Amino acid sequence: MRKISESTVRRLCGYLRLLEEFQRAGKTTVSSDELALRGHTTPAQVRKDLSFFGSFGKRGLGYDVCDLTERLRDIMGLDKNYRVALIGAGKIGSALVQYRGFSDRGFDIVSVYDNDETKVGTSWGDVAVRHVSALESDLAVAPIQIAIIATPASEAQATLDRLVQLGIKAVLNFAPTQLDHPADVTVQNVNMAVELETLSYALRSCG
Amino acid sequence: MRKISESTVRRLCGYLRLLEEFQRAGKTTVSSDELALRGHTTPAQVRKDLSFFGSFGKRGLGYDVCDLTERLRDIMGLDKNYRVALIGAGKIGSALVQYRGFSDRGFDIVSVYDNDETKVGTSWGDVAVRHVSALESDLAVAPIQIAIIATPASEAQATLDRLVQLGIKAVLNFAPTQLDHPADVTVQNVNMAVELETLSYALRSCG
DNA sequence: TACTATTTGTGAATCATTTCACAAACAGTC
DNA sequence: GACTGTTTGTGAAATGATTCACAAATAGTA
């Protein structure tokens, strides 16, 4: 299939969220116009995004909310659950473990790793913090599909290398550094400092 | 000045980070090649990005590390400090307040607000949590330049509306919802569920 | 000074994404 | 069934971003 741009994929996430909202509100059909308005984009963009995957609407009527929700879930691979490991039991890690938004969407943080002996063994909610040295043996027994790196920047690359070695293909990186990785491994970066700096740039013109 | 694309601005943040690293390592000059290699981009891209703002290098030699660092800081508006308010004293908020990366770069979280009476009055590090109702009067006395929204999604839009009313022009939004705002207000979204869903999409083809 | 080895800065070309515009499809009404 | 008012799906056009390719500039050397 033709390569889909990342911006399209991100917009699809947005449509899905809106559709769920519409569903809760009892709406049964929705037009590209409505999706565009609520999703901060254009009707043409909505239709083009969807058209990469098929044609899900009815001309003159719009899209069936339930059907399109289903289809998008399927397209995005959100019909299954994912086992997620968190590496780094610091401030950010702690916030992530407790965040409902993940488990609500089928991303279950099943284990937490750290190299700080004082943290190892303690319980975070219903997951125990384990020593990173157990990573290899643990994953051999109970594989995971996604890893979250929330270590200091200095350890992030080494951590990623180990994860790659273990065959992990999807990583969410919170360490504020660009990581090298093979092309078949997807690394999504969340860098809050960059977001703030983008705001700083935007403020240049203001007082 | 010509409108600069967001991708360019984000890359500039990356160059700045690399330059600081080079500086710590004692390097005095750097070429677009080196920046590109370490920054996961191309030399042409580096030069083009910089060329939007001027010409900072010496042909045949490359860029002076200190000088370019200085220039980029200036371009990005990172020569000043910013006063930041955090709205929402939940899990994410707590992680953000403690995160060194912000203050290190001149973004000082000077106040935290919540509408939960049991949280109001407690101290988070050296900032006390205040009731959101104090927002207007507080900002009249001590203005802020940037706000971070870390409330539940349901309250995010109302919170943003208030911030806009107060003249805030830059907002970092952690609530998993698209917010409406005037064109002269910049809102950067950090949506971790979207990042994970992007990974889910990337994993489609894998086992 | 002349020559070499680099590396920048930038128009032009390529590639990607978004927007336009309109035929095709559908429900409702007379 | 014919007509009307919608809204999709999609090539084509426009816009935007990245890459190419090369002249211009520089330091070093002899």
Short mmCIF file of C-alpha atoms (C1' of nucleotides) in Angstrom, two decimals:
data_model
loop_
_atom_site.label_atom_id
_atom_site.label_comp_id
_atom_site.label_asym_id
_atom_site.label_seq_id
_atom_site.Cartn_x
_atom_site.Cartn_y
_atom_site.Cartn_z
CA MET A 1 0.00 0.00 0.00
CA ARG A 2 1.06 3.57 -0.67
CA LYS A 3 3.03 5.18 2.16
CA ILE A 4 0.72 7.22 4.37
CA SER A 5 2.13 10.47 5.74
CA GLU A 6 2.51 10.91 9.48
CA SER A 7 0.26 13.95 9.43
CA THR A 8 -2.52 11.84 7.95
CA VAL A 9 -2.09 9.19 10.65
CA ARG A 10 -2.19 11.82 13.39
CA ARG A 11 -5.34 13.33 11.93
CA LEU A 12 -6.94 9.89 11.87
CA CYS A 13 -6.36 9.67 15.64
CA GLY A 14 -8.20 12.94 15.93
CA TYR A 15 -11.13 11.78 13.83
CA LEU A 16 -11.39 8.68 15.94
CA ARG A 17 -11.55 10.72 19.12
CA LEU A 18 -14.25 12.95 17.64
CA LEU A 19 -16.23 9.98 16.42
CA GLU A 20 -16.20 8.49 19.91
CA GLU A 21 -17.50 11.80 21.19
CA PHE A 22 -20.25 11.88 18.58
CA GLN A 23 -21.11 8.31 19.45
CA ARG A 24 -21.48 9.17 23.13
CA ALA A 25 -23.66 12.09 22.09
CA GLY A 26 -25.93 9.67 20.24
CA LYS A 27 -25.12 10.94 16.74
CA THR A 28 -25.47 8.21 14.10
CA THR A 29 -24.08 9.91 11.02
CA VAL A 30 -21.50 12.60 10.48
CA SER A 31 -20.28 14.58 7.46
CA SER A 32 -16.72 15.48 6.49
CA ASP A 33 -17.77 19.05 7.18
CA GLU A 34 -18.58 18.36 10.81
CA LEU A 35 -15.42 16.31 11.35
CA ALA A 36 -13.36 19.08 9.77
CA LEU A 37 -14.91 21.82 11.86
CA ARG A 38 -14.35 20.02 15.15
CA GLY A 39 -10.99 18.64 14.12
CA HIS A 40 -9.44 21.91 12.97
CA THR A 41 -9.02 20.89 9.37
CA THR A 42 -10.92 21.05 6.06
CA PRO A 43 -13.63 18.77 4.67
CA ALA A 44 -11.45 18.00 1.65
CA GLN A 45 -8.62 16.96 3.94
CA VAL A 46 -10.89 14.63 5.89
CA ARG A 47 -12.14 12.95 2.74
CA LYS A 48 -8.66 12.69 1.25
CA ASP A 49 -7.27 11.18 4.47
CA LEU A 50 -10.00 8.55 4.51
CA SER A 51 -9.74 7.90 0.77
CA PHE A 52 -6.26 6.46 1.20
CA PHE A 53 -7.84 3.51 2.95
CA GLY A 54 -11.12 3.08 1.08
CA SER A 55 -14.49 4.77 0.77
CA PHE A 56 -16.49 4.59 3.93
CA GLY A 57 -19.20 7.16 3.38
CA LYS A 58 -22.48 7.48 1.55
CA ARG A 59 -22.75 10.35 -0.94
CA GLY A 60 -25.39 12.81 0.08
CA LEU A 61 -25.46 11.44 3.65
CA GLY A 62 -22.00 11.35 5.19
CA TYR A 63 -20.46 8.63 7.32
CA ASP A 64 -22.08 6.19 9.70
CA VAL A 65 -20.50 7.02 13.06
CA CYS A 66 -20.28 3.46 14.39
CA ASP A 67 -19.07 2.04 11.12
CA LEU A 68 -16.37 4.65 10.60
CA THR A 69 -15.21 4.29 14.21
CA GLU A 70 -14.85 0.58 13.67
CA ARG A 71 -13.00 1.05 10.39
CA LEU A 72 -10.58 3.59 11.82
CA ARG A 73 -9.83 1.38 14.83
CA ASP A 74 -9.05 -1.39 12.41
CA ILE A 75 -6.88 0.80 10.18
CA MET A 76 -4.91 2.08 13.16
CA GLY A 77 -4.47 -1.37 14.66
CA LEU A 78 -6.40 -0.35 17.76
CA ASP A 79 -8.58 -3.43 17.74
CA LYS A 80 -5.98 -5.26 19.82
CA ASN A 81 -4.36 -4.67 23.21
CA TYR A 82 -0.68 -3.84 23.56
CA ARG A 83 1.68 -4.84 26.32
CA VAL A 84 3.93 -1.89 27.14
CA ALA A 85 7.11 -1.77 29.22
CA LEU A 86 8.28 1.43 30.85
CA ILE A 87 12.02 1.93 31.29
CA GLY A 88 12.87 4.60 33.84
CA ALA A 89 10.96 4.99 37.10
CA GLY A 90 11.43 8.74 37.50
CA LYS A 91 9.01 11.64 37.62
CA ILE A 92 7.71 11.24 34.11
CA GLY A 93 7.50 7.49 34.39
CA SER A 94 5.41 7.78 37.52
CA ALA A 95 2.96 10.11 35.79
CA LEU A 96 2.69 7.78 32.82
CA VAL A 97 1.98 4.66 34.85
CA GLN A 98 -0.90 6.38 36.58
CA TYR A 99 -2.32 7.93 33.43
CA ARG A 100 -5.71 6.41 32.61
CA GLY A 101 -5.61 7.49 28.97
CA PHE A 102 -3.25 4.64 28.11
CA SER A 103 -5.07 1.65 29.55
CA ASP A 104 -8.37 3.11 28.36
CA ARG A 105 -7.10 2.76 24.82
CA GLY A 106 -5.65 -0.70 25.12
CA PHE A 107 -2.07 0.18 26.02
CA ASP A 108 -1.27 -1.70 29.22
CA ILE A 109 1.91 -0.84 31.07
CA VAL A 110 2.76 -4.30 32.33
CA SER A 111 6.21 -3.64 33.74
CA VAL A 112 8.47 -0.87 34.98
CA TYR A 113 12.27 -1.02 35.01
CA ASP A 114 14.91 1.10 36.69
CA ASN A 115 18.57 0.74 37.63
CA ASP A 116 18.16 2.45 41.01
CA GLU A 117 18.27 -0.32 43.62
CA THR A 118 16.25 1.76 46.08
CA LYS A 119 13.35 1.79 43.64
CA VAL A 120 13.57 -1.85 42.58
CA GLY A 121 11.03 -3.97 44.42
CA THR A 122 8.71 -1.11 45.30
CA SER A 123 5.21 -1.24 43.88
CA TRP A 124 3.73 1.31 41.52
CA GLY A 125 0.01 0.75 41.50
CA ASP A 126 -0.19 -2.89 40.58
CA VAL A 127 3.18 -3.17 38.83
CA ALA A 128 6.39 -3.84 40.70
CA VAL A 129 9.52 -1.94 39.69
CA ARG A 130 12.14 -4.38 38.43
CA HIS A 131 15.84 -3.97 37.80
CA VAL A 132 16.72 -3.24 34.16
CA SER A 133 19.04 -6.22 34.19
CA ALA A 134 15.92 -8.40 34.23
CA LEU A 135 14.71 -6.93 30.95
CA GLU A 136 16.03 -9.67 28.69
CA SER A 137 14.85 -12.60 30.79
CA ASP A 138 11.45 -11.02 31.49
CA LEU A 139 10.70 -10.35 27.85
CA ALA A 140 11.68 -13.88 26.92
CA VAL A 141 8.86 -15.10 29.19
CA ALA A 142 6.27 -12.40 28.53
CA PRO A 143 6.88 -10.38 25.36
CA ILE A 144 5.87 -6.77 24.97
CA GLN A 145 5.09 -4.85 21.80
CA ILE A 146 5.89 -1.28 22.82
CA ALA A 147 8.55 0.25 25.09
CA ILE A 148 8.54 3.69 26.67
CA ILE A 149 11.94 5.23 27.38
CA ALA A 150 11.78 7.64 30.31
CA THR A 151 15.40 7.45 31.40
CA PRO A 152 17.87 10.34 31.63
CA ALA A 153 19.12 11.41 28.19
CA SER A 154 22.53 9.93 28.92
CA GLU A 155 21.13 6.40 29.16
CA ALA A 156 18.51 6.60 26.44
CA GLN A 157 20.62 5.44 23.49
CA ALA A 158 22.00 2.42 25.33
CA THR A 159 18.50 1.53 26.46
CA LEU A 160 17.15 1.78 22.94
CA ASP A 161 19.99 -0.40 21.63
CA ARG A 162 19.02 -3.11 24.09
CA LEU A 163 15.36 -2.86 23.14
CA VAL A 164 16.22 -3.12 19.46
CA GLN A 165 18.33 -6.16 20.24
CA LEU A 166 15.28 -7.70 21.91
CA GLY A 167 13.27 -7.22 18.74
CA ILE A 168 11.07 -4.34 19.91
CA LYS A 169 9.75 -2.43 16.89
CA ALA A 170 7.94 0.50 18.52
CA VAL A 171 9.35 2.92 21.08
CA LEU A 172 8.05 6.10 22.68
CA ASN A 173 10.99 8.23 23.77
CA PHE A 174 10.68 10.91 26.46
CA ALA A 175 14.42 11.48 26.80
CA PRO A 176 15.33 14.85 25.28
CA THR A 177 17.72 13.48 22.70
CA GLN A 178 17.62 12.13 19.16
CA LEU A 179 18.14 8.38 19.11
CA ASP A 180 19.72 6.30 16.37
CA HIS A 181 17.78 3.23 15.36
CA PRO A 182 17.26 0.82 12.44
CA ALA A 183 14.69 1.82 9.83
CA ASP A 184 12.29 -0.97 10.77
CA VAL A 185 12.00 0.34 14.32
CA THR A 186 9.60 3.23 14.87
CA VAL A 187 10.61 5.76 17.50
CA GLN A 188 8.19 8.51 18.47
CA ASN A 189 9.71 11.37 20.42
CA VAL A 190 7.96 13.46 23.02
CA ASN A 191 10.19 16.37 23.90
CA MET A 192 8.53 18.91 26.13
CA ALA A 193 11.45 21.31 26.03
CA VAL A 194 11.08 21.51 22.26
CA GLU A 195 7.39 22.34 22.64
CA LEU A 196 8.17 25.16 25.04
CA GLU A 197 10.91 26.46 22.77
CA THR A 198 8.47 26.47 19.87
CA LEU A 199 6.24 28.64 22.05
CA SER A 200 9.18 30.87 22.81
CA TYR A 201 9.74 31.29 19.09
CA ALA A 202 6.07 32.12 18.59
CA LEU A 203 6.28 34.77 21.31
CA ARG A 204 9.15 36.62 19.58
CA SER A 205 6.83 39.13 17.99
CA CYS A 206 4.71 39.68 21.11
CA GLY A 207 5.76 42.02 23.92
CA MET B 1 9.72 38.13 7.57
CA ARG B 2 8.73 35.08 5.58
CA LYS B 3 6.70 32.54 7.53
CA ILE B 4 8.97 29.82 8.89
CA SER B 5 7.58 26.29 8.91
CA GLU B 6 7.11 24.51 12.21
CA SER B 7 9.41 21.70 11.11
CA THR B 8 12.20 24.21 10.60
CA VAL B 9 11.65 25.67 14.07
CA ARG B 10 11.71 22.23 15.65
CA ARG B 11 14.92 21.37 13.84
CA LEU B 12 16.48 24.59 15.11
CA CYS B 13 15.80 23.40 18.67
CA GLY B 14 17.67 20.24 17.79
CA TYR B 15 20.64 22.11 16.35
CA LEU B 16 20.80 24.21 19.48
CA ARG B 17 20.89 21.13 21.66
CA LEU B 18 23.67 19.63 19.54
CA LEU B 19 25.65 22.85 19.59
CA GLU B 20 25.51 22.92 23.38
CA GLU B 21 26.81 19.38 23.37
CA PHE B 22 29.63 20.29 21.00
CA GLN B 23 30.43 23.29 23.18
CA ARG B 24 30.69 21.10 26.27
CA ALA B 25 32.96 18.81 24.29
CA GLY B 26 35.21 21.77 23.55
CA LYS B 27 34.54 21.89 19.81
CA THR B 28 34.93 25.40 18.38
CA THR B 29 33.63 24.98 14.84
CA VAL B 30 31.11 22.65 13.26
CA SER B 31 30.01 21.94 9.70
CA SER B 32 26.49 21.47 8.35
CA ASP B 33 27.58 17.91 7.69
CA GLU B 34 28.29 17.19 11.33
CA LEU B 35 25.08 18.86 12.49
CA ALA B 36 23.11 16.88 9.94
CA LEU B 37 24.64 13.57 10.89
CA ARG B 38 23.97 13.99 14.59
CA GLY B 39 20.59 15.65 14.05
CA HIS B 40 19.12 13.03 11.73
CA THR B 41 18.79 15.31 8.76
CA THR B 42 20.77 16.42 5.69
CA PRO B 43 23.49 19.06 5.34
CA ALA B 44 21.38 20.91 2.76
CA GLN B 45 18.49 20.99 5.19
CA VAL B 46 20.66 22.43 7.93
CA ARG B 47 21.97 25.18 5.66
CA LYS B 48 18.51 25.95 4.28
CA ASP B 49 17.02 26.15 7.78
CA LEU B 50 19.70 28.59 8.87
CA SER B 51 19.55 30.59 5.64
CA PHE B 52 16.01 31.74 6.46
CA PHE B 53 17.51 33.84 9.23
CA GLY B 54 20.82 34.96 7.76
CA SER B 55 24.21 33.52 6.96
CA PHE B 56 26.14 32.53 10.02
CA GLY B 57 28.91 30.34 8.64
CA LYS B 58 32.24 30.78 6.90
CA ARG B 59 32.61 29.04 3.57
CA GLY B 60 35.27 26.38 3.68
CA LEU B 61 35.21 26.34 7.50
CA GLY B 62 31.75 25.83 8.82
CA TYR B 63 30.09 27.53 11.79
CA ASP B 64 31.60 28.91 14.95
CA VAL B 65 29.96 26.86 17.70
CA CYS B 66 29.66 29.68 20.26
CA ASP B 67 28.51 32.23 17.73
CA LEU B 68 25.86 29.97 16.18
CA THR B 69 24.60 28.94 19.63
CA GLU B 70 24.20 32.60 20.49
CA ARG B 71 22.44 33.38 17.21
CA LEU B 72 20.03 30.48 17.52
CA ARG B 73 19.17 31.40 21.12
CA ASP B 74 18.42 34.86 19.87
CA ILE B 75 16.34 33.66 16.92
CA MET B 76 14.31 31.36 19.16
CA GLY B 77 13.79 34.00 21.82
CA LEU B 78 15.65 31.90 24.37
CA ASP B 79 17.79 34.77 25.57
CA LYS B 80 15.11 35.70 28.09
CA ASN B 81 13.42 33.86 30.97
CA TYR B 82 9.75 32.97 30.88
CA ARG B 83 7.29 32.85 33.74
CA VAL B 84 5.06 29.82 33.32
CA ALA B 85 1.81 28.93 35.10
CA LEU B 86 0.62 25.37 35.37
CA ILE B 87 -3.13 24.75 35.47
CA GLY B 88 -4.04 21.33 36.81
CA ALA B 89 -2.20 19.73 39.73
CA GLY B 90 -2.67 16.11 38.69
CA LYS B 91 -0.23 13.37 37.80
CA ILE B 92 1.17 15.03 34.73
CA GLY B 93 1.34 18.42 36.40
CA SER B 94 3.35 16.98 39.27
CA ALA B 95 5.86 15.45 36.87
CA LEU B 96 6.19 18.72 34.97
CA VAL B 97 6.84 20.86 38.05
CA GLN B 98 9.67 18.60 39.10
CA TYR B 99 11.18 18.34 35.65
CA ARG B 100 14.59 20.03 35.57
CA GLY B 101 14.61 20.41 31.80
CA PHE B 102 12.25 23.39 31.98
CA SER B 103 14.01 25.63 34.49
CA ASP B 104 17.36 24.71 32.97
CA ARG B 105 16.19 26.36 29.77
CA GLY B 106 14.69 29.45 31.28
CA PHE B 107 11.10 28.31 31.69
CA ASP B 108 10.18 28.84 35.34
CA ILE B 109 6.97 27.37 36.63
CA VAL B 110 6.05 30.12 39.08
CA SER B 111 2.55 28.97 40.04
CA VAL B 112 0.28 25.96 40.07
CA TYR B 113 -3.52 26.09 40.03
CA ASP B 114 -6.19 23.50 40.69
CA ASN B 115 -9.87 23.49 41.57
CA ASP B 116 -9.55 20.63 44.06
CA GLU B 117 -9.78 22.21 47.53
CA THR B 118 -7.81 19.37 49.09
CA LYS B 119 -4.84 20.24 46.90
CA VAL B 120 -5.06 24.00 47.28
CA GLY B 121 -2.58 25.28 49.87
CA THR B 122 -0.27 22.27 49.65
CA SER B 123 3.26 22.94 48.52
CA TRP B 124 4.84 21.45 45.41
CA GLY B 125 8.54 21.97 45.74
CA ASP B 126 8.76 25.68 46.26
CA VAL B 127 5.44 26.62 44.64
CA ALA B 128 2.16 26.54 46.53
CA VAL B 129 -0.92 25.17 44.78
CA ARG B 130 -3.52 27.91 44.46
CA HIS B 131 -7.21 27.78 43.59
CA VAL B 132 -7.97 28.48 39.94
CA SER B 133 -10.30 31.24 40.99
CA ALA B 134 -7.22 33.25 41.95
CA LEU B 135 -5.90 33.10 38.40
CA GLU B 136 -7.16 36.50 37.29
CA SER B 137 -6.07 38.42 40.37
CA ASP B 138 -2.69 36.67 40.53
CA LEU B 139 -1.83 37.42 36.93
CA ALA B 140 -2.79 41.05 37.39
CA VAL B 141 -0.06 41.32 40.01
CA ALA B 142 2.57 39.05 38.49
CA PRO B 143 2.09 38.36 34.79
CA ILE B 144 3.13 35.16 33.09
CA GLN B 145 4.02 34.58 29.46
CA ILE B 146 3.23 30.88 29.03
CA ALA B 147 0.52 28.63 30.47
CA ILE B 148 0.50 24.85 30.64
CA ILE B 149 -2.89 23.16 30.63
CA ALA B 150 -2.81 19.82 32.43
CA THR B 151 -6.47 19.61 33.42
CA PRO B 152 -8.91 16.85 32.46
CA ALA B 153 -10.04 17.16 28.83
CA SER B 154 -13.48 18.27 29.95
CA GLU B 155 -12.13 21.45 31.54
CA ALA B 156 -9.43 22.27 29.03
CA GLN B 157 -11.46 24.46 26.68
CA ALA B 158 -12.93 26.58 29.46
CA THR B 159 -9.46 26.97 30.96
CA LEU B 160 -8.01 28.06 27.64
CA ASP B 161 -10.82 30.57 27.16
CA ARG B 162 -9.94 32.15 30.48
CA LEU B 163 -6.26 32.27 29.63
CA VAL B 164 -7.02 33.90 26.27
CA GLN B 165 -9.17 36.43 28.08
CA LEU B 166 -6.19 37.20 30.29
CA GLY B 167 -4.07 37.94 27.24
CA ILE B 168 -1.90 34.82 27.31
CA LYS B 169 -0.47 34.19 23.85
CA ALA B 170 1.32 30.85 24.32
CA VAL B 171 -0.14 27.65 25.74
CA LEU B 172 1.13 24.12 26.07
CA ASN B 173 -1.81 21.73 26.18
CA PHE B 174 -1.57 18.24 27.68
CA ALA B 175 -5.31 17.60 27.67
CA PRO B 176 -6.14 15.05 24.97
CA THR B 177 -8.46 17.30 23.01
CA GLN B 178 -8.25 19.88 20.24
CA LEU B 179 -8.81 23.37 21.59
CA ASP B 180 -10.34 26.35 19.78
CA HIS B 181 -8.39 29.56 20.05
CA PRO B 182 -7.80 32.87 18.26
CA ALA B 183 -5.15 32.92 15.54
CA ASP B 184 -2.81 35.14 17.54
CA VAL B 185 -2.61 32.59 20.35
CA THR B 186 -0.19 29.69 19.86
CA VAL B 187 -1.27 26.37 21.31
CA GLN B 188 1.13 23.44 21.24
CA ASN B 189 -0.42 20.07 21.94
CA VAL B 190 1.27 17.15 23.63
CA ASN B 191 -0.96 14.15 23.27
CA MET B 192 0.65 10.95 24.43
CA ALA B 193 -2.26 8.79 23.35
CA VAL B 194 -1.77 10.02 19.79
CA GLU B 195 1.90 9.08 19.96
CA LEU B 196 1.04 5.58 21.11
CA GLU B 197 -1.62 5.24 18.44
CA THR B 198 0.91 6.29 15.83
CA LEU B 199 3.09 3.45 17.10
CA SER B 200 0.12 1.11 16.89
CA TYR B 201 -0.33 2.12 13.26
CA ALA B 202 3.36 1.51 12.59
CA LEU B 203 3.07 -1.97 14.12
CA ARG B 204 0.26 -3.03 11.75
CA SER B 205 2.64 -4.79 9.40
CA CYS B 206 4.67 -6.47 12.16
CA GLY B 207 3.53 -9.68 13.85
"C1'" DT C 1 50.20 35.21 -5.84
"C1'" DA C 2 48.40 30.95 -7.57
"C1'" DC C 3 46.55 26.61 -6.51
"C1'" DT C 4 44.03 23.17 -3.59
"C1'" DA C 5 40.71 21.41 -0.59
"C1'" DT C 6 36.71 22.70 1.94
"C1'" DT C 7 32.20 24.16 2.97
"C1'" DT C 8 28.71 27.68 2.77
"C1'" DG C 9 24.54 29.89 0.70
"C1'" DT C 10 20.99 29.61 -2.60
"C1'" DG C 11 18.31 29.39 -7.01
"C1'" DA C 12 16.21 25.57 -9.47
"C1'" DA C 13 14.29 21.01 -9.53
"C1'" DT C 14 12.04 17.47 -7.26
"C1'" DC C 15 8.99 15.54 -4.23
"C1'" DA C 16 5.03 15.70 -0.88
"C1'" DT C 17 0.87 17.60 0.90
"C1'" DT C 18 -3.11 20.28 0.70
"C1'" DT C 19 -6.77 22.47 -1.67
"C1'" DC C 20 -9.93 22.86 -5.52
"C1'" DA C 21 -13.66 21.64 -8.22
"C1'" DC C 22 -16.83 18.70 -10.04
"C1'" DA C 23 -18.99 14.28 -11.54
"C1'" DA C 24 -21.24 10.47 -9.25
"C1'" DA C 25 -24.32 8.76 -5.80
"C1'" DC C 26 -27.91 8.94 -2.63
"C1'" DA C 27 -32.50 10.27 0.16
"C1'" DG C 28 -36.46 12.81 0.14
"C1'" DT C 29 -40.40 14.90 -2.18
"C1'" DC C 30 -43.81 15.61 -5.47
"C1'" DG D 1 -39.99 8.36 -12.08
"C1'" DA D 2 -38.08 12.93 -12.37
"C1'" DC D 3 -36.31 16.66 -9.78
"C1'" DT D 4 -33.82 18.81 -5.75
"C1'" DG D 5 -30.53 19.38 -2.34
"C1'" DT D 6 -26.65 17.05 -0.22
"C1'" DT D 7 -22.24 15.07 0.36
"C1'" DT D 8 -18.80 11.82 -1.06
"C1'" DG D 9 -14.61 10.44 -3.69
"C1'" DT D 10 -10.97 11.84 -6.58
"C1'" DG D 11 -8.17 13.58 -10.46
"C1'" DA D 12 -5.92 17.99 -11.31
"C1'" DA D 13 -3.97 22.32 -9.64
"C1'" DA D 14 -1.72 24.85 -6.23
"C1'" DT D 15 1.03 25.27 -2.54
"C1'" DG D 16 4.76 23.96 0.51
"C1'" DA D 17 9.04 21.42 1.88
"C1'" DT D 18 13.18 19.07 0.75
"C1'" DT D 19 16.97 17.95 -2.08
"C1'" DC D 20 20.22 19.01 -5.71
"C1'" DA D 21 23.98 21.14 -7.65
"C1'" DC D 22 27.11 24.59 -8.17
"C1'" DA D 23 29.19 29.31 -7.86
"C1'" DA D 24 31.33 32.01 -4.26
"C1'" DA D 25 34.17 32.36 -0.33
"C1'" DT D 26 37.76 30.97 2.78
"C1'" DA D 27 42.25 29.02 4.90
"C1'" DG D 28 46.30 26.74 4.06
"C1'" DT D 29 50.41 25.85 1.45
"C1'" DA D 30 54.09 26.74 -1.37
#
